[in-house]
Amino acid sequence: MAQERTGVATFKGNPITLIGPELKPGDKAPDFTLNKDLLTEVTLADFAGKIKLISVVPSLDTGVCDAQTRRFNEEAANLGDNVVVLTVSVDLPFAQSRWCGATGVDKVVTLSDYKTRSFGTAYGVLIKELQLDMRAIFVVDADDTIRYVEYLQEMTEHPNYEAAIDAVKKLANSAS
């Protein structure tokens, strides 16, 4: 049974329960299985050797998630070839693809946690009451060690974009 964390997050001020551990910088990034489309699954190993900015959103079809994904898509162009930006949500892969097509988002890789919620549970972002992944940011280095984490306390708030981008740039600069 996965760990449950209460008192750490809210949705519109109402307490929600997060399932899974609270990860910290220095922890090994847990493996995951996510869907790129209905049939294609990816794991952490598919991004081996790259710096990974993992942007977790509850659903792309909401205002803050939309803005968060567009922002990281813009930033992705300046982060270099050794960086991959992954957006994880429980939206169906069809919805993710439709959203990307409609918004012109083409530099982030959208991945769906709809099938097993393995990412949500491994990264401590699965919301028990809603079965959505809580907004969070993880920066993982090329050796799969977590270097930056932001778990948002309120689901409807924006993450600290600048801090996440700075963490990626520091890793990218030290690798080059």
PDB file of C-alpha atoms in Angstrom:
ATOM      1  CA  MET A   1       0.000   0.000   0.000  1.00  0.00           C
ATOM      2  CA  ALA A   2       1.452   3.342  -1.027  1.00  0.00           C
ATOM      3  CA  GLN A   3       2.087   6.048   1.540  1.00  0.00           C
ATOM      4  CA  GLU A   4      -0.631   8.698   1.916  1.00  0.00           C
ATOM      5  CA  ARG A   5       0.298  12.311   2.720  1.00  0.00           C
ATOM      6  CA  THR A   6      -2.332  14.618   4.192  1.00  0.00           C
ATOM      7  CA  GLY A   7      -2.104  18.283   5.113  1.00  0.00           C
ATOM      8  CA  VAL A   8       0.371  19.050   2.304  1.00  0.00           C
ATOM      9  CA  ALA A   9      -1.920  20.182  -0.517  1.00  0.00           C
ATOM     10  CA  THR A  10      -5.266  21.758  -1.311  1.00  0.00           C
ATOM     11  CA  PHE A  11      -7.584  22.186  -4.276  1.00  0.00           C
ATOM     12  CA  LYS A  12      -9.359  25.575  -4.088  1.00  0.00           C
ATOM     13  CA  GLY A  13      -8.542  25.620  -0.374  1.00  0.00           C
ATOM     14  CA  ASN A  14      -9.954  22.147   0.336  1.00  0.00           C
ATOM     15  CA  PRO A  15      -7.496  19.551   1.699  1.00  0.00           C
ATOM     16  CA  ILE A  16      -6.524  16.710  -0.643  1.00  0.00           C
ATOM     17  CA  THR A  17      -4.510  13.536  -0.015  1.00  0.00           C
ATOM     18  CA  LEU A  18      -1.380  12.807  -2.046  1.00  0.00           C
ATOM     19  CA  ILE A  19      -0.383   9.202  -2.598  1.00  0.00           C
ATOM     20  CA  GLY A  20       3.303   8.284  -2.692  1.00  0.00           C
ATOM     21  CA  PRO A  21       6.525   9.582  -1.155  1.00  0.00           C
ATOM     22  CA  GLU A  22       7.717  13.163  -0.973  1.00  0.00           C
ATOM     23  CA  LEU A  23      10.814  13.164  -3.174  1.00  0.00           C
ATOM     24  CA  LYS A  24      13.741  15.467  -2.441  1.00  0.00           C
ATOM     25  CA  PRO A  25      16.811  16.720  -4.325  1.00  0.00           C
ATOM     26  CA  GLY A  26      19.473  14.022  -4.180  1.00  0.00           C
ATOM     27  CA  ASP A  27      16.946  11.159  -4.420  1.00  0.00           C
ATOM     28  CA  LYS A  28      17.219   8.726  -7.311  1.00  0.00           C
ATOM     29  CA  ALA A  29      14.368   9.432  -9.750  1.00  0.00           C
ATOM     30  CA  PRO A  30      11.849   6.583  -9.524  1.00  0.00           C
ATOM     31  CA  ASP A  31      11.103   4.679 -12.719  1.00  0.00           C
ATOM     32  CA  PHE A  32       7.688   5.102 -14.313  1.00  0.00           C
ATOM     33  CA  THR A  33       5.614   3.805 -17.189  1.00  0.00           C
ATOM     34  CA  LEU A  34       3.712   6.466 -19.107  1.00  0.00           C
ATOM     35  CA  ASN A  35       1.831   6.405 -22.395  1.00  0.00           C
ATOM     36  CA  LYS A  36       3.028   8.470 -25.350  1.00  0.00           C
ATOM     37  CA  ASP A  37      -0.064   7.284 -27.208  1.00  0.00           C
ATOM     38  CA  LEU A  38      -2.491   4.432 -26.556  1.00  0.00           C
ATOM     39  CA  LEU A  39      -0.026   1.726 -27.552  1.00  0.00           C
ATOM     40  CA  THR A  40       3.413   3.265 -26.943  1.00  0.00           C
ATOM     41  CA  GLU A  41       4.706   3.226 -23.396  1.00  0.00           C
ATOM     42  CA  VAL A  42       7.846   4.990 -22.206  1.00  0.00           C
ATOM     43  CA  THR A  43       9.911   4.674 -19.043  1.00  0.00           C
ATOM     44  CA  LEU A  44      12.594   6.780 -17.416  1.00  0.00           C
ATOM     45  CA  ALA A  45      15.199   4.789 -19.388  1.00  0.00           C
ATOM     46  CA  ASP A  46      13.809   6.199 -22.652  1.00  0.00           C
ATOM     47  CA  PHE A  47      15.285   9.561 -21.632  1.00  0.00           C
ATOM     48  CA  ALA A  48      18.630   8.214 -20.393  1.00  0.00           C
ATOM     49  CA  GLY A  49      21.563  10.615 -20.567  1.00  0.00           C
ATOM     50  CA  LYS A  50      19.309  13.678 -20.872  1.00  0.00           C
ATOM     51  CA  ILE A  51      18.442  16.341 -18.333  1.00  0.00           C
ATOM     52  CA  LYS A  52      14.721  16.007 -17.732  1.00  0.00           C
ATOM     53  CA  LEU A  53      12.395  18.834 -16.742  1.00  0.00           C
ATOM     54  CA  ILE A  54       9.215  17.020 -15.689  1.00  0.00           C
ATOM     55  CA  SER A  55       6.213  19.334 -15.504  1.00  0.00           C
ATOM     56  CA  VAL A  56       3.242  17.628 -13.856  1.00  0.00           C
ATOM     57  CA  VAL A  57      -0.232  19.061 -14.455  1.00  0.00           C
ATOM     58  CA  PRO A  58      -3.712  17.860 -13.403  1.00  0.00           C
ATOM     59  CA  SER A  59      -5.215  18.426 -16.890  1.00  0.00           C
ATOM     60  CA  LEU A  60      -4.069  20.325 -19.981  1.00  0.00           C
ATOM     61  CA  ASP A  61      -7.633  21.560 -20.474  1.00  0.00           C
ATOM     62  CA  THR A  62      -7.458  23.957 -17.528  1.00  0.00           C
ATOM     63  CA  GLY A  63      -6.074  27.499 -17.495  1.00  0.00           C
ATOM     64  CA  VAL A  64      -3.030  27.104 -15.241  1.00  0.00           C
ATOM     65  CA  CYS A  65      -1.999  23.771 -16.803  1.00  0.00           C
ATOM     66  CA  ASP A  66      -2.353  25.277 -20.270  1.00  0.00           C
ATOM     67  CA  ALA A  67      -0.212  28.293 -19.289  1.00  0.00           C
ATOM     68  CA  GLN A  68       2.375  26.106 -17.526  1.00  0.00           C
ATOM     69  CA  THR A  69       2.798  23.826 -20.544  1.00  0.00           C
ATOM     70  CA  ARG A  70       2.965  26.726 -23.016  1.00  0.00           C
ATOM     71  CA  ARG A  71       5.619  28.441 -20.841  1.00  0.00           C
ATOM     72  CA  PHE A  72       7.842  25.357 -20.702  1.00  0.00           C
ATOM     73  CA  ASN A  73       7.324  24.811 -24.445  1.00  0.00           C
ATOM     74  CA  GLU A  74       8.689  28.337 -25.079  1.00  0.00           C
ATOM     75  CA  GLU A  75      11.618  27.779 -22.713  1.00  0.00           C
ATOM     76  CA  ALA A  76      12.441  24.373 -24.226  1.00  0.00           C
ATOM     77  CA  ALA A  77      13.779  25.994 -27.392  1.00  0.00           C
ATOM     78  CA  ASN A  78      16.577  27.662 -25.383  1.00  0.00           C
ATOM     79  CA  LEU A  79      17.571  24.747 -23.182  1.00  0.00           C
ATOM     80  CA  GLY A  80      19.714  22.784 -25.645  1.00  0.00           C
ATOM     81  CA  ASP A  81      19.667  19.301 -27.147  1.00  0.00           C
ATOM     82  CA  ASN A  82      20.633  17.582 -23.911  1.00  0.00           C
ATOM     83  CA  VAL A  83      17.391  18.668 -22.215  1.00  0.00           C
ATOM     84  CA  VAL A  84      13.967  17.110 -22.639  1.00  0.00           C
ATOM     85  CA  VAL A  85      10.803  18.714 -21.257  1.00  0.00           C
ATOM     86  CA  LEU A  86       8.147  16.186 -20.286  1.00  0.00           C
ATOM     87  CA  THR A  87       4.589  17.183 -19.400  1.00  0.00           C
ATOM     88  CA  VAL A  88       2.775  14.514 -17.422  1.00  0.00           C
ATOM     89  CA  SER A  89      -0.984  14.429 -16.814  1.00  0.00           C
ATOM     90  CA  VAL A  90      -3.714  11.803 -16.584  1.00  0.00           C
ATOM     91  CA  ASP A  91      -5.360  13.225 -19.712  1.00  0.00           C
ATOM     92  CA  LEU A  92      -5.877  10.556 -22.361  1.00  0.00           C
ATOM     93  CA  PRO A  93      -3.165  10.579 -25.043  1.00  0.00           C
ATOM     94  CA  PHE A  94      -5.837  11.621 -27.608  1.00  0.00           C
ATOM     95  CA  ALA A  95      -6.665  14.712 -25.541  1.00  0.00           C
ATOM     96  CA  GLN A  96      -2.972  15.549 -25.108  1.00  0.00           C
ATOM     97  CA  SER A  97      -2.361  15.326 -28.850  1.00  0.00           C
ATOM     98  CA  ARG A  98      -5.460  17.364 -29.680  1.00  0.00           C
ATOM     99  CA  TRP A  99      -4.409  20.021 -27.142  1.00  0.00           C
ATOM    100  CA  CYS A 100      -0.849  20.209 -28.530  1.00  0.00           C
ATOM    101  CA  GLY A 101      -2.197  20.503 -32.086  1.00  0.00           C
ATOM    102  CA  ALA A 102      -4.644  23.241 -31.108  1.00  0.00           C
ATOM    103  CA  THR A 103      -2.035  25.266 -29.188  1.00  0.00           C
ATOM    104  CA  GLY A 104       1.014  24.690 -31.399  1.00  0.00           C
ATOM    105  CA  VAL A 105       2.950  23.140 -28.508  1.00  0.00           C
ATOM    106  CA  ASP A 106       5.658  21.081 -30.208  1.00  0.00           C
ATOM    107  CA  LYS A 107       8.774  21.122 -28.018  1.00  0.00           C
ATOM    108  CA  VAL A 108       7.477  19.354 -24.934  1.00  0.00           C
ATOM    109  CA  VAL A 109       6.763  15.631 -24.835  1.00  0.00           C
ATOM    110  CA  THR A 110       3.290  14.994 -23.425  1.00  0.00           C
ATOM    111  CA  LEU A 111       2.944  11.735 -21.526  1.00  0.00           C
ATOM    112  CA  SER A 112      -0.176  10.222 -19.997  1.00  0.00           C
ATOM    113  CA  ASP A 113      -0.424   8.600 -16.558  1.00  0.00           C
ATOM    114  CA  TYR A 114      -4.020   7.519 -17.257  1.00  0.00           C
ATOM    115  CA  LYS A 115      -3.491   3.766 -17.396  1.00  0.00           C
ATOM    116  CA  THR A 116      -1.656   2.819 -14.196  1.00  0.00           C
ATOM    117  CA  ARG A 117      -1.050   6.108 -12.337  1.00  0.00           C
ATOM    118  CA  SER A 118       2.471   4.673 -11.783  1.00  0.00           C
ATOM    119  CA  PHE A 119       4.100   8.073 -12.187  1.00  0.00           C
ATOM    120  CA  GLY A 120       1.708   9.742  -9.746  1.00  0.00           C
ATOM    121  CA  THR A 121       2.285   7.110  -7.091  1.00  0.00           C
ATOM    122  CA  ALA A 122       6.085   6.904  -7.579  1.00  0.00           C
ATOM    123  CA  TYR A 123       6.539  10.701  -7.518  1.00  0.00           C
ATOM    124  CA  GLY A 124       4.053  11.369  -4.708  1.00  0.00           C
ATOM    125  CA  VAL A 125       1.652  13.468  -6.782  1.00  0.00           C
ATOM    126  CA  LEU A 126      -1.398  11.219  -7.221  1.00  0.00           C
ATOM    127  CA  ILE A 127      -4.439  12.923  -5.679  1.00  0.00           C
ATOM    128  CA  LYS A 128      -6.429  10.190  -3.934  1.00  0.00           C
ATOM    129  CA  GLU A 129      -9.782  12.000  -4.106  1.00  0.00           C
ATOM    130  CA  LEU A 130      -9.569  13.073  -7.765  1.00  0.00           C
ATOM    131  CA  GLN A 131      -7.268  10.447  -9.345  1.00  0.00           C
ATOM    132  CA  LEU A 132      -5.374  13.305 -11.034  1.00  0.00           C
ATOM    133  CA  ASP A 133      -1.701  14.143 -10.664  1.00  0.00           C
ATOM    134  CA  MET A 134      -1.000  17.211  -8.499  1.00  0.00           C
ATOM    135  CA  ARG A 135       0.890  20.095 -10.045  1.00  0.00           C
ATOM    136  CA  ALA A 136       4.625  19.671  -9.437  1.00  0.00           C
ATOM    137  CA  ILE A 137       7.999  20.188 -11.103  1.00  0.00           C
ATOM    138  CA  PHE A 138      10.958  17.804 -11.045  1.00  0.00           C
ATOM    139  CA  VAL A 139      14.361  18.434 -12.597  1.00  0.00           C
ATOM    140  CA  VAL A 140      16.308  15.210 -13.044  1.00  0.00           C
ATOM    141  CA  ASP A 141      19.951  15.144 -14.153  1.00  0.00           C
ATOM    142  CA  ALA A 142      21.470  12.955 -16.871  1.00  0.00           C
ATOM    143  CA  ASP A 143      22.262  10.283 -14.240  1.00  0.00           C
ATOM    144  CA  ASP A 144      18.620  10.176 -13.071  1.00  0.00           C
ATOM    145  CA  THR A 145      19.194  11.987  -9.778  1.00  0.00           C
ATOM    146  CA  ILE A 146      16.567  14.533  -8.769  1.00  0.00           C
ATOM    147  CA  ARG A 147      18.164  17.998  -8.541  1.00  0.00           C
ATOM    148  CA  TYR A 148      15.101  20.227  -8.085  1.00  0.00           C
ATOM    149  CA  VAL A 149      11.588  19.607  -6.764  1.00  0.00           C
ATOM    150  CA  GLU A 150       8.566  21.830  -6.348  1.00  0.00           C
ATOM    151  CA  TYR A 151       5.359  20.333  -4.982  1.00  0.00           C
ATOM    152  CA  LEU A 152       2.663  22.993  -5.126  1.00  0.00           C
ATOM    153  CA  GLN A 153       0.568  23.380  -1.997  1.00  0.00           C
ATOM    154  CA  GLU A 154      -2.465  24.716  -3.886  1.00  0.00           C
ATOM    155  CA  MET A 155      -3.414  22.968  -7.125  1.00  0.00           C
ATOM    156  CA  THR A 156      -4.628  26.150  -8.841  1.00  0.00           C
ATOM    157  CA  GLU A 157      -1.363  28.097  -8.361  1.00  0.00           C
ATOM    158  CA  HIS A 158       1.490  28.439 -10.850  1.00  0.00           C
ATOM    159  CA  PRO A 159       4.868  26.827 -10.178  1.00  0.00           C
ATOM    160  CA  ASN A 160       8.070  28.873  -9.876  1.00  0.00           C
ATOM    161  CA  TYR A 161       9.007  28.779 -13.560  1.00  0.00           C
ATOM    162  CA  GLU A 162      12.241  30.736 -13.132  1.00  0.00           C
ATOM    163  CA  ALA A 163      13.605  28.463 -10.384  1.00  0.00           C
ATOM    164  CA  ALA A 164      12.894  25.334 -12.457  1.00  0.00           C
ATOM    165  CA  ILE A 165      14.494  26.806 -15.606  1.00  0.00           C
ATOM    166  CA  ASP A 166      17.526  27.973 -13.572  1.00  0.00           C
ATOM    167  CA  ALA A 167      17.958  24.453 -12.169  1.00  0.00           C
ATOM    168  CA  VAL A 168      17.927  23.025 -15.707  1.00  0.00           C
ATOM    169  CA  LYS A 169      20.352  25.654 -17.026  1.00  0.00           C
ATOM    170  CA  LYS A 170      22.822  25.019 -14.169  1.00  0.00           C
ATOM    171  CA  LEU A 171      22.830  21.305 -15.010  1.00  0.00           C
ATOM    172  CA  ALA A 172      23.109  21.963 -18.759  1.00  0.00           C
ATOM    173  CA  ASN A 173      26.007  24.389 -18.248  1.00  0.00           C
ATOM    174  CA  SER A 174      27.911  22.045 -15.952  1.00  0.00           C
ATOM    175  CA  ALA A 175      27.469  19.211 -18.466  1.00  0.00           C
ATOM    176  CA  SER A 176      28.842  21.171 -21.415  1.00  0.00           C
TER     177      SER A 176
END
